[in-house]
Short mmCIF file of C-alpha atoms in Angstrom, two decimals:
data_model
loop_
_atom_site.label_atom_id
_atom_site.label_comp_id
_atom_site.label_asym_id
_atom_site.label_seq_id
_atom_site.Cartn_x
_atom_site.Cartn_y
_atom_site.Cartn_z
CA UNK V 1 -48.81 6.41 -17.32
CA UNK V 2 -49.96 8.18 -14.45
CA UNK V 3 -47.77 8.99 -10.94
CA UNK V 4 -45.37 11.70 -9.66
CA UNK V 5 -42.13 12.42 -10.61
CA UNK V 6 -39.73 14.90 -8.57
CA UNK V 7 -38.22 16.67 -10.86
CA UNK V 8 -35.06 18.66 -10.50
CA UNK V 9 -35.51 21.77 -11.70
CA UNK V 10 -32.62 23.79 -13.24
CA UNK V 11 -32.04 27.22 -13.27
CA UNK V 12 -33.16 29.71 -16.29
CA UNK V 13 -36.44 27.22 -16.99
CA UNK V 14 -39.88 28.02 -15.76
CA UNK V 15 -42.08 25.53 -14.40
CA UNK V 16 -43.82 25.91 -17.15
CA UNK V 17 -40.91 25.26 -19.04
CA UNK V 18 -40.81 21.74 -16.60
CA UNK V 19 -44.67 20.96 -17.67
CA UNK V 20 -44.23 21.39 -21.13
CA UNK V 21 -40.79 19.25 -21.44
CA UNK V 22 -42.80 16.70 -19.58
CA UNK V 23 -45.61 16.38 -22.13
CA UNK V 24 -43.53 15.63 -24.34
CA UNK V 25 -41.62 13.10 -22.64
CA UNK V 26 -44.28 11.20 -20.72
CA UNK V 27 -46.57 12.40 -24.21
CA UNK V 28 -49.08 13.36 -22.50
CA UNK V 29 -51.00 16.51 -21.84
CA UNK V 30 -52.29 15.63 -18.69
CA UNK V 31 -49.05 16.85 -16.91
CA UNK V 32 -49.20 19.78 -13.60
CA UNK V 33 -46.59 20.95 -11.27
CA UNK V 34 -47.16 21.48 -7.83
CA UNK V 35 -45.50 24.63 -6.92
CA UNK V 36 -43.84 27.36 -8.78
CA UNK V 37 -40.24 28.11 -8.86
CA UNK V 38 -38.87 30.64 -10.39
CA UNK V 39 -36.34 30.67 -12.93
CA UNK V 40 -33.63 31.90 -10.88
CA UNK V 41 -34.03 29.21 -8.12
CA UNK V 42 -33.51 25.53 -8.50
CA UNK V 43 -34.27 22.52 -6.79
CA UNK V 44 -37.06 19.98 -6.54
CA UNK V 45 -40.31 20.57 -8.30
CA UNK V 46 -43.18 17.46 -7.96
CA UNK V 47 -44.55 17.05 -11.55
CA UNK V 48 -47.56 15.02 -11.44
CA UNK V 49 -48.86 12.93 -14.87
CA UNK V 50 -52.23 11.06 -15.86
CA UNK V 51 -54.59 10.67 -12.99
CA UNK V 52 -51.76 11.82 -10.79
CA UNK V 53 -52.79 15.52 -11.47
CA UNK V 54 -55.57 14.90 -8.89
CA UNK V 55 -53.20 15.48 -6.52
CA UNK V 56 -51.26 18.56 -6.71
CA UNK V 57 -53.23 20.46 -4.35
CA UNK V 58 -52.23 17.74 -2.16
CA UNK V 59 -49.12 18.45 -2.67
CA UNK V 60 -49.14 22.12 -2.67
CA UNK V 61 -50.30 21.99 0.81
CA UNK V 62 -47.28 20.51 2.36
CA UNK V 63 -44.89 21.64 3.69
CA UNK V 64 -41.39 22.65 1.26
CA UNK V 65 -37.49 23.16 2.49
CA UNK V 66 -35.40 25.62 1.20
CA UNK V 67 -31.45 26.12 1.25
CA UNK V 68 -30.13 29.77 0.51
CA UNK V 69 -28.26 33.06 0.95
CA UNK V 70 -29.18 36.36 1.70
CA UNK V 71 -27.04 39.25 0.93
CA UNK V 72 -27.52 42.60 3.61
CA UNK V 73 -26.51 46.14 2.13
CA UNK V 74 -28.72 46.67 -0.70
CA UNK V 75 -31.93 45.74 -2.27
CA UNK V 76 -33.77 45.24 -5.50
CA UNK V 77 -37.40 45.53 -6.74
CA UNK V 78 -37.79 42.19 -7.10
CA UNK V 79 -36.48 40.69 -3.98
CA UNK V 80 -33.81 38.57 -5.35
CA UNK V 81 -30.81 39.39 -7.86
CA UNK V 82 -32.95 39.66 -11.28
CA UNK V 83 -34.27 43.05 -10.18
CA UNK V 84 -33.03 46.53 -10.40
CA UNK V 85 -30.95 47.90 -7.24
CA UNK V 86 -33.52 50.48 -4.85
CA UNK V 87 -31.73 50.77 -2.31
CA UNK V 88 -28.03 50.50 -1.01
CA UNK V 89 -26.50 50.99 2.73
CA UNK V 90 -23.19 49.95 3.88
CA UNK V 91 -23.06 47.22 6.72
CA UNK V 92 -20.25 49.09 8.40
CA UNK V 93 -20.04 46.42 11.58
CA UNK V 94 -20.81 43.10 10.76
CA UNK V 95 -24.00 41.37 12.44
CA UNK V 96 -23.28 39.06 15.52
CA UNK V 97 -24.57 35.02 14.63
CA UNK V 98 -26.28 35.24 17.99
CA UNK V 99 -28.20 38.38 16.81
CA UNK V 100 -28.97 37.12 13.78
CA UNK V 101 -30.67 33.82 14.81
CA UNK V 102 -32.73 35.84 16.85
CA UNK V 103 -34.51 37.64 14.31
CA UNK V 104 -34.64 34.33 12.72
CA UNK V 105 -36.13 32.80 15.30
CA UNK V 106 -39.06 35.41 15.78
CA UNK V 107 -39.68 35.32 12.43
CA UNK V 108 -41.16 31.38 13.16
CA UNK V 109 -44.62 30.45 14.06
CA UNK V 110 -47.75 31.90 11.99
CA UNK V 111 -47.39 35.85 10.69
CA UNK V 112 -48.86 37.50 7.58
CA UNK V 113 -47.05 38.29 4.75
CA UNK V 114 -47.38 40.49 1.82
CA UNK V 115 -46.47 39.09 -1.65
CA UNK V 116 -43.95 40.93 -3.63
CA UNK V 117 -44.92 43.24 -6.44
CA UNK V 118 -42.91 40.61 -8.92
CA UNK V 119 -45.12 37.30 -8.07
CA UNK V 120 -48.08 35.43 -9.71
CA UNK V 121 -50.57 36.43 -7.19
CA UNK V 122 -53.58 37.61 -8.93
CA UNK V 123 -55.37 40.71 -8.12
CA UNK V 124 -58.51 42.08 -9.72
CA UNK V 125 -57.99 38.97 -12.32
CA UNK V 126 -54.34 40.08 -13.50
CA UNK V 127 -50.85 39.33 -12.33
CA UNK V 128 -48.73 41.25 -9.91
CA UNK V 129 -46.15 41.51 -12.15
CA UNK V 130 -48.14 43.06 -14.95
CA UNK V 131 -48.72 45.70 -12.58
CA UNK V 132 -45.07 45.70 -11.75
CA UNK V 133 -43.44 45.66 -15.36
CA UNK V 134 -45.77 48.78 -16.22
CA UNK V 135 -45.09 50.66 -13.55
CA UNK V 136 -48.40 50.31 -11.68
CA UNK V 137 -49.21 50.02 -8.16
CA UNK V 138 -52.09 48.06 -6.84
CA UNK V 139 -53.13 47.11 -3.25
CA UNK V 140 -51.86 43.93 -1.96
CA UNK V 141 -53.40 41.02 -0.59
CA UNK V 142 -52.38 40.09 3.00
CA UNK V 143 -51.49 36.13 3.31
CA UNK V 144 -51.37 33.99 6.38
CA UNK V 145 -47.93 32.01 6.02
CA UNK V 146 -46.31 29.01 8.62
CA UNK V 147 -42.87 29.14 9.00
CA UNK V 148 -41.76 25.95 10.78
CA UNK V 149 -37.75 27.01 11.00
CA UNK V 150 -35.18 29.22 10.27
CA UNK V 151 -31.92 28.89 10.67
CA UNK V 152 -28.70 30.24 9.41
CA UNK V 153 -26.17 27.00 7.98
CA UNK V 154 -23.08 28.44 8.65
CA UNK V 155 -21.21 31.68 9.52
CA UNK V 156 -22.60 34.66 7.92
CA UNK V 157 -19.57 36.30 5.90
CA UNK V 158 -18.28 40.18 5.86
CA UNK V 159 -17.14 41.18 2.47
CA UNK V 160 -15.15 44.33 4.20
CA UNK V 161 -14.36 45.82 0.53
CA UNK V 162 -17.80 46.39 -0.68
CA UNK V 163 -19.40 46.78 3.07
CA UNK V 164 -21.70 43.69 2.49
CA UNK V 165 -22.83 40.48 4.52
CA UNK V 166 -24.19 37.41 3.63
CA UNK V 167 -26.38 34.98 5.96
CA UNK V 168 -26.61 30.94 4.65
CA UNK V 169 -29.67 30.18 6.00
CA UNK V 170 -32.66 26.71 5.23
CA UNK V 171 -35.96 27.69 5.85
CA UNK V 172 -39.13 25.18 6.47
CA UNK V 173 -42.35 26.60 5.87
CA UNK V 174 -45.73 25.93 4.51
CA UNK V 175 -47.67 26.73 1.50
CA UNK V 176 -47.57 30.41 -0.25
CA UNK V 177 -44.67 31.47 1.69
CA UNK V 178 -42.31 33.88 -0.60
CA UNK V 179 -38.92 33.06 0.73
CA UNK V 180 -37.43 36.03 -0.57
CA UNK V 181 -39.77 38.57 0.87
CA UNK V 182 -38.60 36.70 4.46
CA UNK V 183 -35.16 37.50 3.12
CA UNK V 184 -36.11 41.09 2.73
CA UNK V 185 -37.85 40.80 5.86
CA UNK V 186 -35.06 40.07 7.78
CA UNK V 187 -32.97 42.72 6.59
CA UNK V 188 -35.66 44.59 7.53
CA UNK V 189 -35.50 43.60 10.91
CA UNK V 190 -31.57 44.37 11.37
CA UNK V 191 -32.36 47.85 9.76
CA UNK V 192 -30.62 47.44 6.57
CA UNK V 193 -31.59 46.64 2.88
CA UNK V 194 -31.41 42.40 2.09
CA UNK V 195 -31.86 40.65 -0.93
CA UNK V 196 -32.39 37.12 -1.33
CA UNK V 197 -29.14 36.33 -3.19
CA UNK V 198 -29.48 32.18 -3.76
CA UNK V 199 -32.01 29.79 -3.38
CA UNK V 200 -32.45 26.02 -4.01
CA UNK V 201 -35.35 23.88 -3.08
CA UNK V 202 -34.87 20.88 -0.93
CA UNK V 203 -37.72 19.04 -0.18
CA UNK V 204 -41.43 19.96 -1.68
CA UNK V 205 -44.60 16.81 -1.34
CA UNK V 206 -42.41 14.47 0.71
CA UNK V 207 -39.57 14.66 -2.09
CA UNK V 208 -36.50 15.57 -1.27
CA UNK V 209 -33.82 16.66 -3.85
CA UNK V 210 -31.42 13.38 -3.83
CA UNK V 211 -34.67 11.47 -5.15
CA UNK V 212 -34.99 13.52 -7.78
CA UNK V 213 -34.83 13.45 -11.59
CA UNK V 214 -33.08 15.98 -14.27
CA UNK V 215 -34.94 16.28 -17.32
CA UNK V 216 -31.70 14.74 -19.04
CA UNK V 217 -32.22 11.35 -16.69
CA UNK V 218 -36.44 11.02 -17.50
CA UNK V 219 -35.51 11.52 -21.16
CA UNK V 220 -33.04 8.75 -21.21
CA UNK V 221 -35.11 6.34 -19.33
CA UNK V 222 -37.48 7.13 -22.13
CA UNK V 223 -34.60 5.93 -24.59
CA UNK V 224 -33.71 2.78 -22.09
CA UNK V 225 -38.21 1.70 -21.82
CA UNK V 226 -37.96 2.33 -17.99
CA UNK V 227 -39.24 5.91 -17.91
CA UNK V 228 -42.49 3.94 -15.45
CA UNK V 229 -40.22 2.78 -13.13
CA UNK V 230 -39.42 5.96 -11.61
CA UNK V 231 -42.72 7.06 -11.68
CA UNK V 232 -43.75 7.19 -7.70
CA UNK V 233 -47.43 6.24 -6.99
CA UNK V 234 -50.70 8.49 -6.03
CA UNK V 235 -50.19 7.13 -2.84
CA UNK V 236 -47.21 9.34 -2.57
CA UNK V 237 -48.88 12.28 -2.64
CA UNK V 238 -51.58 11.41 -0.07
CA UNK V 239 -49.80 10.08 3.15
CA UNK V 240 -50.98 12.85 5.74
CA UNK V 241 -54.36 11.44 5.05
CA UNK V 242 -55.47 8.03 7.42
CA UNK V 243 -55.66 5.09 5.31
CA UNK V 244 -59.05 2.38 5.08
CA UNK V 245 -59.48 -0.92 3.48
CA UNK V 246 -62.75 -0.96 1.61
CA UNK V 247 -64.93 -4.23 1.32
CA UNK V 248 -66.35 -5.31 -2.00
CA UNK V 249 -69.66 -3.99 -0.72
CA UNK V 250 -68.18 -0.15 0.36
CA UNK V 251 -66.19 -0.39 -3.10
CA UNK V 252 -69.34 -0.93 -5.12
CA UNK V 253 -70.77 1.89 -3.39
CA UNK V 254 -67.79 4.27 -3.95
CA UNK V 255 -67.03 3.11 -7.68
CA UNK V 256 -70.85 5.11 -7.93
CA UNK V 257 -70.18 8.29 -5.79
CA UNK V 258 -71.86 7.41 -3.04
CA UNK V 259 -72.18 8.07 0.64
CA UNK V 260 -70.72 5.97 3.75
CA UNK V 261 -71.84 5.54 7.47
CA UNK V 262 -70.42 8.54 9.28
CA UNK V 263 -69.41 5.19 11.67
CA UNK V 264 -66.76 4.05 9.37
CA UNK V 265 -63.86 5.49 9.78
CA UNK V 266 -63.80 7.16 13.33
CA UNK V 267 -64.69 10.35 12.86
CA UNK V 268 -61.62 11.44 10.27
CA UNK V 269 -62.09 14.44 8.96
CA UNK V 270 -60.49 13.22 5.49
CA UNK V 271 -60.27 9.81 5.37
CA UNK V 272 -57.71 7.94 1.94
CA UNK V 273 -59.97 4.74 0.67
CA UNK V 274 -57.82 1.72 -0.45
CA UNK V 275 -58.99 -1.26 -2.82
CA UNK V 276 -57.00 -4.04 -3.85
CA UNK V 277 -53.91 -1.92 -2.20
CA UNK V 278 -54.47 1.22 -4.34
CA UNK V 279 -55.89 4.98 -2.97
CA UNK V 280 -58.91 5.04 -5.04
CA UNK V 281 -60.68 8.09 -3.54
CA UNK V 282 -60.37 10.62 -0.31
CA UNK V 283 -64.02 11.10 1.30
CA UNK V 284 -64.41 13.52 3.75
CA UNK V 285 -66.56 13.60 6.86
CA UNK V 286 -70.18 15.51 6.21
CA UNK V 287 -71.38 16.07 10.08
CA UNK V 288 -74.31 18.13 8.86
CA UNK V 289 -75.54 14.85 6.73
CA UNK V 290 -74.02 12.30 9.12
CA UNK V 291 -72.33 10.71 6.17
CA UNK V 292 -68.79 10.57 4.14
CA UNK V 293 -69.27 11.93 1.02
CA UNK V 294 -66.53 11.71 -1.94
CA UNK V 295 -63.81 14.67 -1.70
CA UNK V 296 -61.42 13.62 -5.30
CA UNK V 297 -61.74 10.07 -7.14
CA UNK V 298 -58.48 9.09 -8.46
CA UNK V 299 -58.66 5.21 -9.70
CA UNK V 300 -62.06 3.93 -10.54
CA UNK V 301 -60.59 1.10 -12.66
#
């Protein structure tokens, strides 16, 4: 079998977790994820199978939706609620909605982020978290991040006993953005300590979270012979890329790797090459060469 399945992920499961449940299911090991979550946060999580796998840097690169809370008046090492507390301050007066959507909104656009301390980011070949679970500190990486929106959901609530606010916000942004370091961010930005308190994934590759699939559901489709059916196609994965028909004579050319007139396909930087109504291949434009040249193959057959 080979296609994409969005998954729902549930909370307390890695994606790992998600990849190795789905080898056994689809029994395969040719099974990837496009996107970490963590274990804490739940949501949709693109799990590509068989030839599908091709594509989850394709995926990786678009753009993801997130639904969440953040909590102002204290913080944690990691960034969300799994951490230990480093910091607490009182939110004595409550923040106005108007002043908080104005952070929000000026934290939009293109900006550079730092990952946090507890994240998967390698540096010098090991984890930040290693660093972080033995009490090291290492320089961090700087990382250019797109946030497309961000917007609070409803009214932000004042818990007057224990001097706390929450904001419900959704957030659209592009790849390796760490939505709880813009939580912490924000808080930041108001002058007060802020922890990403809740988090669920919307939308991640085009899939959005009513489409998706528990692992409960894919396992009893097993049981029922239509786990294929839900499978979605390679296509799927590719539709920011301008499709082209290929004639028996450019298919016999691309079935061996090679090149195509630079004329064929208008000057597209990445161009998705369909035979007999399948993507078989991307190519991407070589101006240097004046040619396409193949980019991934995906269905020879």
């Amino acid at each position: 079998m080979d296609g994409i399945i969005p998954l729902f992920k549930e909370r307390g499961m890695t994606s790992h977790d998600c990849v190795f449940k789905c080898r056994g299911i689809f029994q395969t090991k040719k099974v990837g994820h496009s996107g970490t979550l963590d274990p804490n946060v739940d949501g949709v999580l693109p799990i590509c199978i068989g030839k599908a796998t091709k594509t989850v840097n394709y995926l990786m690169n678009s753009g993801k939706v997130y639904r969440g809370e953040i909590t102002l008046g204290f913080s944690t090492e990691t960034e969300d609620l799994d951490g230990e507390t480093i910091e607490e301050k009182d939110i004595l007066k409550p923040f106005e909605a108007d002043e908080i959507d104005a952070v929000m909104k000026q934290m939009t656009g293109t900006m550079i982020q730092i990952p946090p301390m507890f994240s998967a980011v390698k540096v010098n070949g090991r984890r930040l978290y290693d660093y972080a679970r033995k009490g090291e500190t290492v320089e961090r990486p700087e990382r250019e991040i797109t946030v497309t929106s961000f917007i609070q959901t409803k009214p932000a609530e004042y818990d007057t006993e224990n001097k706390r606010q929450k904001i419900y916000f959704e957030v659209a942004c592009g790849k390796g953005t760490y939505v709880r370091t813009l939580a912490v961010d924000l808080g930041k930005e108001l002058g007060v300590p802020a922890v990403m308190s809740d988090l669920t994934r919307l939308e991640s590759g085009g899939f959005r979270i009513d489409k998706a699939f528990t692992l409960d559901q894919l396992n009893e489709a097993k049981a029922n012979g239509t786990l294929e059916s839900l499978l979605y196609p390679i296509d799927a994965a590719l539709t920011s890329f301008k499709k082209y028909e290929l004639t028996d004579e450019q298919w016999a050319i691309v079935k061996n790797g090679g090149f195509l007139a630079i004329d064929s396909f208008n000057d597209e930087p990445m161009v998705a090459l369909v035979y007999e109504n399948k993507i078989r291949c991307l190519y991407r434009l070589n101006s240097e060469k004046n040619r396409y040249q193949s980019e991934t193959m995906f269905d020879l057959g």
